[in-house]
Amino acid sequence: MRFSIQQPALLHMLQVVSKAVAVRTPKQVLTGILLEADDNTLTTTAYDLELGIQDTIHSDDTNQLDVSTPGSIVLPARYLSEVIRKLPSDNVSISVNNNYMTSIQCGQVEFHLHGIDAEEFPKLPEFQSDTQIQLQSELLNDFIRSTTFAASNSEVRPILTGTHIQYTDGTLNFTATDGLRLATRSTTFDDADTHNWTAIIPSKSLSELSRLLPDNDTVIDVQLTDSHSLFVIGETYFYTRLIDGTYPDTSRIIPKVQRTEIRVNVKSIASAIDRAALIARDRDNHMVRLEVQGQKMTFSSSSPEIGNVSESVEASQKEGDDFQIAFNAKYVLDALAVFDNTDVLIRFNGSNQPFTIQQVDGDVGLQLISPVLMR
Amino acid sequence: MRFSIQQPALLHMLQVVSKAVAVRTPKQVLTGILLEADDNTLTTTAYDLELGIQDTIHSDDTNQLDVSTPGSIVLPARYLSEVIRKLPSDNVSISVNNNYMTSIQCGQVEFHLHGIDAEEFPKLPEFQSDTQIQLQSELLNDFIRSTTFAASNSEVRPILTGTHIQYTDGTLNFTATDGLRLATRSTTFDDADTHNWTAIIPSKSLSELSRLLPDNDTVIDVQLTDSHSLFVIGETYFYTRLIDGTYPDTSRIIPKVQRTEIRVNVKSIASAIDRAALIARDRDNHMVRLEVQGQKMTFSSSSPEIGNVSESVEASQKEGDDFQIAFNAKYVLDALAVFDNTDVLIRFNGSNQPFTIQQVDGDVGLQLISPVLMR
């Protein structure tokens, strides 16, 4: 293998795939990046067997890719990325010599890195499915950002570490829950060619995907098999395994009625909860109390060692009963962060039932949070 | 105690003193910040018994300080700073109630923090010395930045964790060394009122001082006692203990002659060494080799597992013998960072002797580095 390319183009390709490089693994080849040079294309691939990212470029005036001998090699990701990052913005030549020793040359600099036979690199999952859907990048990104954070970090129930994605009769839905909070978002769109489907995708994978999605209307092609999904972002292929199993039926958890409905500005309560959380301690689940009296919402928290805090916010509208409730401030702040600086409707059913947050105008889905039971 | 003040002014005062708050200590009062309100002044103090910082403001139109009841209290630094930081940019009222419980009120927000009796806070060292000197802030900052990094981090020889500062017959000198490298800088200025003096100041304290020094010609008043020094930066008082003992005589270490003198651009060799260091490993002391042949300087390093690198830089001038040497890349990069993008003179005495780096034009002192002995 022998090719040359402009340093910024190669660096970008390495950065795109870097998140799929295995960090801790006894299999050394998984800590590498596969480089494949063909006639006028260069492909970089990283695959930790859960997440795989592949990026391809074709020769153009900017990248100045010039492949003189097609071939492939696996190079250690950490060193390769650091070496390329520290080279000047100039033409870089890469060639494989004997025993996979690879030369990286740029001006007066010449590195040699020990490579690994490309044959040892694992094959990415194959996709020939007709289960596919086209989504706008911006929409997909919004859906990811407003749901995946609510998934569980604990492997106690692996299925809850995933985000449940369903396309049913023209409705696309994303749902994530860790058992104490739930985030869900839906949209309808008619795509006559799309069959109903369902998949549980690791939420960590979706967060990494989000990093690669442009905030515009680029069309992302999503494909599914029984075990994997593939997101095609231009020349970048993003593979992730699916989580096996049946996702719990979350529809029953969302209350249909409420005893109190409050309309209030997101930012004003987020600031109040953020301040109250300063006194709330980790070991008490960041517990903040809310007392609703008329339109007055009073957030408070206290700690015997540190002190206490109390802050009142006036709701713009309130219907139903007065009540008190306590909640995990972190959960509520995560949920409120989904909404822009706008008014939300919060629906409560007393002190011991979950409450929901939704936007007044516009649809960015529903956030549900279980209260902390007060002592 | 009862006063009110604009939030940004109070936040700034807390940030100025925060670095002198004790982090790990059984004495709880040292983890606090002392607030003292007098007629029209507010003083904040933190003192971990090694470093002390005190900041004072007087009432003006911007800070809107208004002291209605003079008094003092110690509040837990971590919570106080976070609380003030998260308050809106508005008027904050602070008052001490029963049992040192302190109320912090701003708009609809009211915090109560447990305080500690101000009497328990340690007294800052007293200064009535006539050993003092006036330095321009910018000069002092430059001196700190070009020397203190070379001090030792190890408590094996505590004296080497300090920076040796001397004022002798009109010459001010800063020197720091960890035994393998040395950084020194001098300047002359005539101050008829200044007696000769010498002090060993903890290098960590000087780094913190540097953070507070404005990059301009503000005059900093430096005072000394046998055990402490004080830097007065406007209304900010910066105290540090001195290190006891006799600093080693470093003048004999600096070679008076050289076998090779090279003139070269700082940036070109810094980039080459930075790249070569990518392959140099921690356990080999970041060892990079340099081979000098004529005007050609070749930097290289190698590792059996990773690979190797080599890069040549053309010196603009060279006198004396060709040779090879090996050095700790981190040490040389630290030393080169002292110089701007300019030409330096590097003076060598073969493979086994320390080499020195100095600027060709202008005086930013001397850097000396011991080689790594090649196997």
PDB file of C-alpha atoms in Angstrom, chain A residues 76 79 82-83 86-88 101 108-114 274-276 278-279 281 303-312, chain B residues 76 79 82-83 86-88 101 108-114 274-276 278-279 281 303-312:
ATOM      1  CA  PRO A  76      -2.460   1.574  16.281  1.00  0.00           C
ATOM      2  CA  TYR A  79      -0.301   6.662  17.864  1.00  0.00           C
ATOM      3  CA  GLU A  82      -1.408  11.682  17.497  1.00  0.00           C
ATOM      4  CA  VAL A  83       1.221  11.430  14.780  1.00  0.00           C
ATOM      5  CA  LYS A  86       1.124  16.753  15.087  1.00  0.00           C
ATOM      6  CA  LEU A  87       2.210  16.825  11.432  1.00  0.00           C
ATOM      7  CA  PRO A  88       2.142  20.139   9.584  1.00  0.00           C
ATOM      8  CA  MET A 101       6.058  -1.734   9.181  1.00  0.00           C
ATOM      9  CA  GLN A 108      11.546  16.244   6.796  1.00  0.00           C
ATOM     10  CA  VAL A 109       9.620  14.001   9.224  1.00  0.00           C
ATOM     11  CA  GLU A 110       9.503  10.246   8.882  1.00  0.00           C
ATOM     12  CA  PHE A 111       7.630   7.983  11.286  1.00  0.00           C
ATOM     13  CA  HIS A 112       7.579   4.200  11.188  1.00  0.00           C
ATOM     14  CA  LEU A 113       4.745   2.447  13.027  1.00  0.00           C
ATOM     15  CA  HIS A 114       4.289  -1.295  13.514  1.00  0.00           C
ATOM     16  CA  ASP A 274     -30.112  24.305  39.772  1.00  0.00           C
ATOM     17  CA  ARG A 275     -29.554  26.558  42.803  1.00  0.00           C
ATOM     18  CA  ALA A 276     -31.560  24.349  45.159  1.00  0.00           C
ATOM     19  CA  LEU A 278     -26.347  23.040  45.411  1.00  0.00           C
ATOM     20  CA  ILE A 279     -27.492  22.086  48.893  1.00  0.00           C
ATOM     21  CA  ARG A 281     -26.517  15.939  48.435  1.00  0.00           C
ATOM     22  CA  SER A 303     -28.839  19.552  54.620  1.00  0.00           C
ATOM     23  CA  PRO A 304     -28.081  19.340  58.331  1.00  0.00           C
ATOM     24  CA  GLU A 305     -24.365  20.044  57.753  1.00  0.00           C
ATOM     25  CA  ILE A 306     -24.470  22.682  55.017  1.00  0.00           C
ATOM     26  CA  GLY A 307     -27.627  24.734  55.419  1.00  0.00           C
ATOM     27  CA  ASN A 308     -30.752  25.275  53.340  1.00  0.00           C
ATOM     28  CA  VAL A 309     -32.171  27.159  50.392  1.00  0.00           C
ATOM     29  CA  SER A 310     -35.596  28.251  49.286  1.00  0.00           C
ATOM     30  CA  GLU A 311     -36.735  30.067  46.148  1.00  0.00           C
ATOM     31  CA  SER A 312     -40.158  30.982  44.797  1.00  0.00           C
TER      32      SER A 312
ATOM     33  CA  PRO B  76     -17.526  27.088  53.671  1.00  0.00           C
ATOM     34  CA  TYR B  79     -20.603  26.119  48.894  1.00  0.00           C
ATOM     35  CA  GLU B  82     -20.986  27.860  44.053  1.00  0.00           C
ATOM     36  CA  VAL B  83     -23.946  29.657  45.577  1.00  0.00           C
ATOM     37  CA  LYS B  86     -25.217  30.545  40.472  1.00  0.00           C
ATOM     38  CA  LEU B  87     -27.005  33.704  41.638  1.00  0.00           C
ATOM     39  CA  PRO B  88     -28.207  36.182  39.035  1.00  0.00           C
ATOM     40  CA  MET B 101     -26.113  30.744  60.482  1.00  0.00           C
ATOM     41  CA  GLN B 108     -36.586  35.419  45.394  1.00  0.00           C
ATOM     42  CA  VAL B 109     -33.673  33.176  46.439  1.00  0.00           C
ATOM     43  CA  GLU B 110     -32.639  32.706  50.039  1.00  0.00           C
ATOM     44  CA  PHE B 111     -29.772  30.470  51.117  1.00  0.00           C
ATOM     45  CA  HIS B 112     -28.726  29.743  54.691  1.00  0.00           C
ATOM     46  CA  LEU B 113     -25.219  28.404  55.233  1.00  0.00           C
ATOM     47  CA  HIS B 114     -23.675  27.243  58.506  1.00  0.00           C
ATOM     48  CA  ASP B 274       7.246  17.357  20.128  1.00  0.00           C
ATOM     49  CA  ARG B 275       6.752  14.867  17.295  1.00  0.00           C
ATOM     50  CA  ALA B 276       9.704  12.708  18.301  1.00  0.00           C
ATOM     51  CA  LEU B 278       5.211  10.797  20.540  1.00  0.00           C
ATOM     52  CA  ILE B 279       7.264   7.619  20.220  1.00  0.00           C
ATOM     53  CA  ARG B 281       7.866   6.471  26.315  1.00  0.00           C
ATOM     54  CA  SER B 303      10.386   2.070  20.769  1.00  0.00           C
ATOM     55  CA  PRO B 304      10.503  -1.682  20.093  1.00  0.00           C
ATOM     56  CA  GLU B 305       6.699  -1.972  20.342  1.00  0.00           C
ATOM     57  CA  ILE B 306       5.527   1.198  18.613  1.00  0.00           C
ATOM     58  CA  GLY B 307       8.052   2.124  15.917  1.00  0.00           C
ATOM     59  CA  ASN B 308      10.392   5.012  15.361  1.00  0.00           C
ATOM     60  CA  VAL B 309      10.631   8.574  14.098  1.00  0.00           C
ATOM     61  CA  SER B 310      13.332  10.776  12.666  1.00  0.00           C
ATOM     62  CA  GLU B 311      13.275  14.402  11.581  1.00  0.00           C
ATOM     63  CA  SER B 312      15.970  16.799  10.397  1.00  0.00           C
TER      64      SER B 312
END
